Amino acid sequence: MTEARPTDGIPLLSFAPEGVAVVFGAGGGIGAALVQTLRGSQHFSQVLAFGRRTTPAIELLDESTLERAAELASDTGTLRLVIDATGFLHDERQMPEKSWRQLDANSLARCFALNATGPALIMKHVLPRLPREGKSVFATLSARVGSIGDNRLGGWYGYRASKAALNQIVRTAAVELARRSPSALCIALHPGTVATALSAPFEARGLQVHRPEEAARHLIGVIDTLGVDANGGFFDWRGLPVPW
Ligand SMILES: NC(=O)c1ccc[n+]([C@@H]2O[C@H](COP(=O)([O-])OP(=O)(O)OC[C@H]3O[C@@H](n4cnc5c(N)ncnc54)[C@H](OP(=O)(O)O)[C@@H]3O)[C@@H](O)[C@H]2O)c1
């Protein structure tokens, strides 16, 4: 019996064959699963993985590393799919704020640098390298908690606000991208609640928690389904629009 490939059921036929796929943040829970799933699909001629521990390595706080990765990827072939799976919620230095009492300038600046500025610089170097013709996609992993319209619980000021900023950058870049590459998409995606190091310390009360491999399949399925009218949009793992 042949083993099921991780993307069985996701044809990826919306993309021309022989293109290059790239994942930024390939060492993360969702990023690693995306790389594995895309490689398993065998639809792309190459699936390049960039993270802090790859060669070359990327560092969101160092633009030159993002430029070098984008350059290397486009030198490899036609960039059809680029997914930014980087992101930051907590580490040993800071946890998400529960109250305005915990607002701290350095922690806020760090959230913005990692969740908004870093991905913006990835876009700066990737979007001009997308092909002028045929479907291509730049997707960045945002989060539903970055939705202003959907914010009922409060808390997590820095993460929420930096993801909202990311969403605005996606939308703005999408307008510019459409002028250059009319069939290209620049989108923000909410992966759902996924069991990774990022979500580990938090109780997902009443939420469905997905394994990273499931999340990767969901996200790739959504990307495969979206047409050019989705450019500049914010979608969840089911393909449903998320309010800004
Ligand atoms: N997990 C969830 O439930 C959930 C829900 C909503 C949205 N998201 C979003 O999904 C994305 C992926 O999250 P995840 O759950 O896979 O988290 P994760 O396992 O913690 O992965 C985070 C990724 O960000 C990268 N990263 C962090 N700081 C970086 C820096 N300074 N320079 C370069 N890369 C850096 C990490 O790189 P290294 O591998 O090198 O550490 C890693 O690849 C994030 O944008 C997150 O906000 C996740």
mmCIF file of C-alpha atoms and ligand atoms in Angstrom:
data_model
loop_
_atom_site.group_PDB
_atom_site.id
_atom_site.type_symbol
_atom_site.label_atom_id
_atom_site.label_comp_id
_atom_site.label_asym_id
_atom_site.label_seq_id
_atom_site.Cartn_x
_atom_site.Cartn_y
_atom_site.Cartn_z
ATOM 1 C CA MET A 1 0.000 0.000 0.000
ATOM 2 C CA THR A 2 1.409 3.425 -0.890
ATOM 3 C CA GLU A 3 1.595 5.967 1.903
ATOM 4 C CA ALA A 4 -0.799 8.926 1.587
ATOM 5 C CA ARG A 5 1.039 12.107 0.639
ATOM 6 C CA PRO A 6 0.471 15.020 3.016
ATOM 7 C CA THR A 7 -1.324 17.064 0.343
ATOM 8 C CA ASP A 8 -3.494 14.296 -1.054
ATOM 9 C CA GLY A 9 -6.771 16.047 -1.771
ATOM 10 C CA ILE A 10 -5.101 19.447 -2.353
ATOM 11 C CA PRO A 11 -4.407 19.510 -6.069
ATOM 12 C CA LEU A 12 -2.519 22.850 -6.071
ATOM 13 C CA LEU A 13 -3.492 22.992 -9.733
ATOM 14 C CA SER A 14 -4.244 26.702 -9.518
ATOM 15 C CA PHE A 15 -0.460 27.197 -9.737
ATOM 16 C CA ALA A 16 1.498 26.663 -12.931
ATOM 17 C CA PRO A 17 3.801 23.649 -12.565
ATOM 18 C CA GLU A 18 7.551 24.020 -12.137
ATOM 19 C CA GLY A 19 7.314 27.107 -9.936
ATOM 20 C CA VAL A 20 9.198 27.742 -6.710
ATOM 21 C CA ALA A 21 7.532 27.788 -3.280
ATOM 22 C CA VAL A 22 9.148 29.451 -0.279
ATOM 23 C CA VAL A 23 8.439 29.399 3.448
ATOM 24 C CA PHE A 24 9.841 32.063 5.764
ATOM 25 C CA GLY A 25 9.734 30.892 9.387
ATOM 26 C CA ALA A 26 10.380 27.275 8.413
ATOM 27 C CA GLY A 27 11.552 26.326 11.915
ATOM 28 C CA GLY A 28 8.228 27.197 13.548
ATOM 29 C CA GLY A 29 5.423 24.743 14.313
ATOM 30 C CA ILE A 30 3.227 25.775 11.379
ATOM 31 C CA GLY A 31 6.161 26.773 9.131
ATOM 32 C CA ALA A 32 7.794 23.322 9.379
ATOM 33 C CA ALA A 33 4.483 21.615 8.595
ATOM 34 C CA LEU A 34 3.979 23.905 5.590
ATOM 35 C CA VAL A 35 7.398 22.964 4.208
ATOM 36 C CA GLN A 36 6.702 19.260 4.676
ATOM 37 C CA THR A 37 3.267 19.492 3.087
ATOM 38 C CA LEU A 38 4.438 21.544 0.114
ATOM 39 C CA ARG A 39 7.362 19.177 -0.496
ATOM 40 C CA GLY A 40 5.004 16.203 -0.266
ATOM 41 C CA SER A 41 2.768 17.695 -2.935
ATOM 42 C CA GLN A 42 5.583 17.492 -5.479
ATOM 43 C CA HIS A 43 3.839 20.296 -7.360
ATOM 44 C CA PHE A 44 6.672 22.806 -7.118
ATOM 45 C CA SER A 45 10.101 22.344 -8.650
ATOM 46 C CA GLN A 46 11.651 23.534 -5.372
ATOM 47 C CA VAL A 47 10.352 24.293 -1.890
ATOM 48 C CA LEU A 48 12.815 26.587 -0.144
ATOM 49 C CA ALA A 49 12.805 26.863 3.640
ATOM 50 C CA PHE A 50 14.189 29.875 5.484
ATOM 51 C CA GLY A 51 14.432 30.216 9.246
ATOM 52 C CA ARG A 52 16.822 31.356 11.911
ATOM 53 C CA ARG A 53 18.653 28.037 11.744
ATOM 54 C CA THR A 54 18.811 27.505 7.972
ATOM 55 C CA THR A 55 21.631 28.438 5.605
ATOM 56 C CA PRO A 56 21.301 31.190 4.726
ATOM 57 C CA ALA A 57 19.468 32.179 7.899
ATOM 58 C CA ILE A 58 16.846 34.891 8.159
ATOM 59 C CA GLU A 59 16.413 37.301 11.056
ATOM 60 C CA LEU A 60 13.337 39.539 11.054
ATOM 61 C CA LEU A 61 15.308 42.334 12.711
ATOM 62 C CA ASP A 62 17.966 42.305 9.972
ATOM 63 C CA GLU A 63 16.597 43.396 6.589
ATOM 64 C CA SER A 64 19.694 42.273 4.700
ATOM 65 C CA THR A 65 18.953 38.613 5.582
ATOM 66 C CA LEU A 66 15.404 38.941 4.230
ATOM 67 C CA GLU A 67 16.651 40.538 1.030
ATOM 68 C CA ARG A 68 19.258 37.820 0.548
ATOM 69 C CA ALA A 69 16.658 35.067 1.014
ATOM 70 C CA ALA A 70 14.247 36.706 -1.454
ATOM 71 C CA GLU A 71 17.033 37.143 -3.987
ATOM 72 C CA LEU A 72 18.190 33.544 -3.630
ATOM 73 C CA ALA A 73 14.621 32.277 -4.009
ATOM 74 C CA SER A 74 13.929 34.238 -7.188
ATOM 75 C CA ASP A 75 17.287 33.192 -8.646
ATOM 76 C CA THR A 76 16.106 29.582 -8.205
ATOM 77 C CA GLY A 77 13.068 29.941 -10.493
ATOM 78 C CA THR A 78 9.642 31.576 -10.851
ATOM 79 C CA LEU A 79 8.255 32.434 -7.417
ATOM 80 C CA ARG A 80 4.688 31.102 -7.344
ATOM 81 C CA LEU A 81 3.995 30.743 -3.625
ATOM 82 C CA VAL A 82 5.654 32.519 -0.718
ATOM 83 C CA ILE A 83 4.325 31.972 2.800
ATOM 84 C CA ASP A 84 5.523 34.005 5.753
ATOM 85 C CA ALA A 85 4.952 31.810 8.823
ATOM 86 C CA THR A 86 7.008 33.922 11.223
ATOM 87 C CA GLY A 87 5.405 35.563 14.225
ATOM 88 C CA PHE A 88 5.888 36.371 17.883
ATOM 89 C CA LEU A 89 3.622 36.169 20.922
ATOM 90 C CA HIS A 90 5.824 35.466 23.936
ATOM 91 C CA ASP A 91 9.254 34.415 25.094
ATOM 92 C CA GLU A 92 11.314 34.445 28.255
ATOM 93 C CA ARG A 93 11.468 38.269 28.077
ATOM 94 C CA GLN A 94 7.786 39.093 27.693
ATOM 95 C CA MET A 95 4.281 37.656 27.883
ATOM 96 C CA PRO A 96 1.141 39.150 26.318
ATOM 97 C CA GLU A 97 -0.396 41.961 28.392
ATOM 98 C CA LYS A 98 -3.522 41.114 30.391
ATOM 99 C CA SER A 99 -4.206 44.755 31.293
ATOM 100 C CA TRP A 100 -3.186 48.297 30.344
ATOM 101 C CA ARG A 101 -1.144 48.237 33.580
ATOM 102 C CA GLN A 102 1.345 45.958 31.804
ATOM 103 C CA LEU A 103 1.832 48.171 28.741
ATOM 104 C CA ASP A 104 5.541 48.666 28.209
ATOM 105 C CA ALA A 105 7.176 50.659 25.423
ATOM 106 C CA ASN A 106 9.963 48.160 24.744
ATOM 107 C CA SER A 107 7.638 45.154 24.677
ATOM 108 C CA LEU A 108 5.223 46.921 22.335
ATOM 109 C CA ALA A 109 8.066 47.985 20.047
ATOM 110 C CA ARG A 110 9.313 44.400 19.947
ATOM 111 C CA CYS A 111 5.867 43.067 18.979
ATOM 112 C CA PHE A 112 5.646 45.593 16.160
ATOM 113 C CA ALA A 113 9.201 44.900 14.971
ATOM 114 C CA LEU A 114 8.594 41.143 14.789
ATOM 115 C CA ASN A 115 4.940 40.931 13.706
ATOM 116 C CA ALA A 116 4.580 43.957 11.428
ATOM 117 C CA THR A 117 7.913 45.494 10.365
ATOM 118 C CA GLY A 118 9.677 42.166 9.716
ATOM 119 C CA PRO A 119 6.894 40.807 7.471
ATOM 120 C CA ALA A 120 6.646 44.235 5.752
ATOM 121 C CA LEU A 121 10.325 43.955 4.843
ATOM 122 C CA ILE A 122 9.787 40.411 3.567
ATOM 123 C CA MET A 123 7.049 41.869 1.332
ATOM 124 C CA LYS A 124 9.354 44.672 0.217
ATOM 125 C CA HIS A 125 11.826 42.135 -1.153
ATOM 126 C CA VAL A 126 9.436 39.378 -2.281
ATOM 127 C CA LEU A 127 6.523 41.183 -3.958
ATOM 128 C CA PRO A 128 8.584 42.851 -6.736
ATOM 129 C CA ARG A 129 9.998 39.405 -7.521
ATOM 130 C CA LEU A 130 6.609 37.729 -8.112
ATOM 131 C CA PRO A 131 5.915 36.978 -11.789
ATOM 132 C CA ARG A 132 3.989 39.574 -13.784
ATOM 133 C CA GLU A 133 1.703 36.876 -15.228
ATOM 134 C CA GLY A 134 -0.125 33.831 -13.867
ATOM 135 C CA LYS A 135 -1.248 33.121 -10.310
ATOM 136 C CA SER A 136 1.255 33.769 -7.584
ATOM 137 C CA VAL A 137 0.592 34.206 -3.864
ATOM 138 C CA PHE A 138 2.280 35.925 -0.961
ATOM 139 C CA ALA A 139 0.504 34.880 2.240
ATOM 140 C CA THR A 140 1.466 35.982 5.727
ATOM 141 C CA LEU A 141 0.181 34.340 8.884
ATOM 142 C CA SER A 142 -1.769 36.911 10.814
ATOM 143 C CA ALA A 143 -4.207 36.063 13.632
ATOM 144 C CA ARG A 144 -7.912 36.524 14.240
ATOM 145 C CA VAL A 145 -7.042 38.386 17.438
ATOM 146 C CA GLY A 146 -5.571 41.073 15.157
ATOM 147 C CA SER A 147 -9.103 41.772 13.957
ATOM 148 C CA ILE A 148 -10.378 45.046 15.417
ATOM 149 C CA GLY A 149 -13.994 44.247 14.534
ATOM 150 C CA ASP A 150 -13.801 40.862 16.250
ATOM 151 C CA ASN A 151 -12.140 42.051 19.490
ATOM 152 C CA ARG A 152 -14.502 41.216 22.323
ATOM 153 C CA LEU A 153 -12.116 39.845 24.936
ATOM 154 C CA GLY A 154 -9.451 42.565 25.151
ATOM 155 C CA GLY A 155 -5.923 41.892 26.427
ATOM 156 C CA TRP A 156 -2.865 40.996 24.343
ATOM 157 C CA TYR A 157 -2.427 44.644 23.330
ATOM 158 C CA GLY A 158 0.923 44.293 21.563
ATOM 159 C CA TYR A 159 0.119 41.099 19.666
ATOM 160 C CA ARG A 160 -3.340 42.320 18.615
ATOM 161 C CA ALA A 161 -2.116 45.743 17.532
ATOM 162 C CA SER A 162 0.939 44.450 15.672
ATOM 163 C CA LYS A 163 -1.180 41.905 13.769
ATOM 164 C CA ALA A 164 -3.700 44.673 12.941
ATOM 165 C CA ALA A 165 -0.757 46.716 11.608
ATOM 166 C CA LEU A 166 0.370 43.692 9.588
ATOM 167 C CA ASN A 167 -3.126 43.406 8.099
ATOM 168 C CA GLN A 168 -3.026 47.047 6.992
ATOM 169 C CA ILE A 169 0.406 46.525 5.424
ATOM 170 C CA VAL A 170 -0.919 43.469 3.544
ATOM 171 C CA ARG A 171 -3.874 45.455 2.227
ATOM 172 C CA THR A 172 -1.721 48.400 1.181
ATOM 173 C CA ALA A 173 0.859 46.206 -0.562
ATOM 174 C CA ALA A 174 -1.936 44.296 -2.323
ATOM 175 C CA VAL A 175 -3.101 47.502 -4.012
ATOM 176 C CA GLU A 176 0.419 48.211 -5.264
ATOM 177 C CA LEU A 177 0.980 44.586 -6.288
ATOM 178 C CA ALA A 178 -2.170 44.521 -8.452
ATOM 179 C CA ARG A 179 -0.740 47.264 -10.675
ATOM 180 C CA ARG A 180 2.375 45.232 -11.391
ATOM 181 C CA SER A 181 1.169 41.616 -11.267
ATOM 182 C CA PRO A 182 -2.595 41.555 -11.945
ATOM 183 C CA SER A 183 -2.976 37.825 -11.177
ATOM 184 C CA ALA A 184 -0.974 37.905 -7.948
ATOM 185 C CA LEU A 185 -2.405 37.816 -4.419
ATOM 186 C CA CYS A 186 -1.101 39.350 -1.227
ATOM 187 C CA ILE A 187 -3.180 38.034 1.673
ATOM 188 C CA ALA A 188 -3.312 37.569 5.435
ATOM 189 C CA LEU A 189 -4.379 34.197 6.846
ATOM 190 C CA HIS A 190 -5.581 33.084 10.269
ATOM 191 C CA PRO A 191 -4.423 29.482 10.776
ATOM 192 C CA GLY A 192 -6.881 28.660 13.575
ATOM 193 C CA THR A 193 -5.661 27.638 17.007
ATOM 194 C CA VAL A 194 -2.709 25.342 16.398
ATOM 195 C CA ALA A 195 -0.719 23.263 18.892
ATOM 196 C CA THR A 196 2.713 24.936 18.663
ATOM 197 C CA ALA A 197 5.192 26.574 21.035
ATOM 198 C CA LEU A 198 3.421 29.891 20.392
ATOM 199 C CA SER A 199 0.043 28.718 21.724
ATOM 200 C CA ALA A 200 1.369 26.246 24.326
ATOM 201 C CA PRO A 201 1.172 28.435 27.471
ATOM 202 C CA PHE A 202 -2.439 29.466 26.837
ATOM 203 C CA GLU A 203 -5.638 27.628 27.533
ATOM 204 C CA ALA A 204 -7.659 27.365 24.332
ATOM 205 C CA ARG A 205 -10.990 27.494 26.159
ATOM 206 C CA GLY A 206 -13.767 26.212 23.902
ATOM 207 C CA LEU A 207 -11.532 26.479 20.818
ATOM 208 C CA GLN A 208 -10.850 23.706 18.358
ATOM 209 C CA VAL A 209 -7.085 23.039 18.428
ATOM 210 C CA HIS A 210 -5.458 21.756 15.238
ATOM 211 C CA ARG A 211 -2.229 19.851 14.796
ATOM 212 C CA PRO A 212 0.357 21.750 12.705
ATOM 213 C CA GLU A 213 0.007 19.245 9.824
ATOM 214 C CA GLU A 214 -3.758 19.809 9.756
ATOM 215 C CA ALA A 215 -3.240 23.576 9.840
ATOM 216 C CA ALA A 216 -0.782 23.369 6.941
ATOM 217 C CA ARG A 217 -3.284 21.386 4.867
ATOM 218 C CA HIS A 218 -6.052 23.865 5.661
ATOM 219 C CA LEU A 219 -3.926 26.888 4.739
ATOM 220 C CA ILE A 220 -2.606 25.387 1.505
ATOM 221 C CA GLY A 221 -6.133 24.331 0.571
ATOM 222 C CA VAL A 222 -7.395 27.901 1.089
ATOM 223 C CA ILE A 223 -4.492 29.378 -0.896
ATOM 224 C CA ASP A 224 -5.198 26.947 -3.741
ATOM 225 C CA THR A 225 -8.876 27.918 -3.844
ATOM 226 C CA LEU A 226 -8.536 31.707 -3.736
ATOM 227 C CA GLY A 227 -8.782 33.663 -6.978
ATOM 228 C CA VAL A 228 -7.509 37.121 -7.830
ATOM 229 C CA ASP A 229 -10.590 38.799 -6.299
ATOM 230 C CA ALA A 230 -9.169 37.688 -2.925
ATOM 231 C CA ASN A 231 -6.137 39.972 -3.284
ATOM 232 C CA GLY A 232 -5.725 42.125 -0.166
ATOM 233 C CA GLY A 233 -8.045 39.947 1.917
ATOM 234 C CA PHE A 234 -7.874 38.391 5.387
ATOM 235 C CA PHE A 235 -9.129 34.787 5.540
ATOM 236 C CA ASP A 236 -9.338 32.084 8.142
ATOM 237 C CA TRP A 237 -8.323 28.422 7.775
ATOM 238 C CA ARG A 238 -11.728 27.573 6.310
ATOM 239 C CA GLY A 239 -11.371 30.252 3.632
ATOM 240 C CA LEU A 240 -13.927 32.549 5.294
ATOM 241 C CA PRO A 241 -13.174 36.294 5.375
ATOM 242 C CA VAL A 242 -12.199 37.658 8.805
ATOM 243 C CA PRO A 243 -13.445 41.173 9.652
ATOM 244 C CA TRP A 244 -10.722 43.819 9.768
HETATM 245 N N1 LIG B 1 -0.341 28.659 16.877
HETATM 246 C C1 LIG B 1 -1.488 29.324 16.867
HETATM 247 O O1 LIG B 1 -2.461 28.932 17.535
HETATM 248 C C2 LIG B 1 -1.634 30.566 16.018
HETATM 249 C C3 LIG B 1 -2.885 31.211 15.995
HETATM 250 C C4 LIG B 1 -3.026 32.360 15.229
HETATM 251 C C5 LIG B 1 -1.974 32.835 14.481
HETATM 252 N N2 LIG B 1 -0.767 32.191 14.520
HETATM 253 C C6 LIG B 1 0.338 32.757 13.738
HETATM 254 O O2 LIG B 1 0.941 31.768 12.940
HETATM 255 C C7 LIG B 1 2.336 32.085 12.753
HETATM 256 C C8 LIG B 1 3.188 30.863 13.082
HETATM 257 O O3 LIG B 1 3.010 30.572 14.448
HETATM 258 P P1 LIG B 1 3.411 29.170 15.114
HETATM 259 O O4 LIG B 1 2.241 28.767 15.923
HETATM 260 O O5 LIG B 1 3.981 28.243 14.113
HETATM 261 O O6 LIG B 1 4.524 29.674 16.135
HETATM 262 P P2 LIG B 1 6.043 29.234 16.394
HETATM 263 O O7 LIG B 1 6.157 27.758 16.355
HETATM 264 O O8 LIG B 1 6.448 29.957 17.619
HETATM 265 O O9 LIG B 1 6.791 29.838 15.124
HETATM 266 C C9 LIG B 1 7.144 31.197 15.051
HETATM 267 C C10 LIG B 1 8.040 31.404 13.881
HETATM 268 O O10 LIG B 1 8.498 32.779 13.876
HETATM 269 C C11 LIG B 1 9.881 32.785 13.693
HETATM 270 N N3 LIG B 1 10.526 33.934 14.328
HETATM 271 C C12 LIG B 1 10.276 34.476 15.545
HETATM 272 N N4 LIG B 1 11.113 35.495 15.779
HETATM 273 C C13 LIG B 1 11.917 35.596 14.681
HETATM 274 C C14 LIG B 1 12.987 36.438 14.316
HETATM 275 N N5 LIG B 1 13.435 37.389 15.138
HETATM 276 N N6 LIG B 1 13.562 36.277 13.102
HETATM 277 C C15 LIG B 1 13.141 35.286 12.274
HETATM 278 N N7 LIG B 1 12.135 34.444 12.570
HETATM 279 C C16 LIG B 1 11.544 34.601 13.760
HETATM 280 C C17 LIG B 1 10.354 31.505 14.368
HETATM 281 O O11 LIG B 1 11.618 31.198 13.887
HETATM 282 P P3 LIG B 1 12.537 30.050 14.539
HETATM 283 O O12 LIG B 1 11.976 28.782 14.029
HETATM 284 O O13 LIG B 1 13.875 30.357 13.983
HETATM 285 O O14 LIG B 1 12.420 30.188 16.015
HETATM 286 C C18 LIG B 1 9.293 30.543 13.925
HETATM 287 O O15 LIG B 1 9.553 30.093 12.613
HETATM 288 C C19 LIG B 1 2.610 33.317 13.620
HETATM 289 O O16 LIG B 1 2.542 34.482 12.828
HETATM 290 C C20 LIG B 1 1.450 33.315 14.599
HETATM 291 O O17 LIG B 1 1.163 34.621 15.074
HETATM 292 C C21 LIG B 1 -0.573 31.074 15.253
#
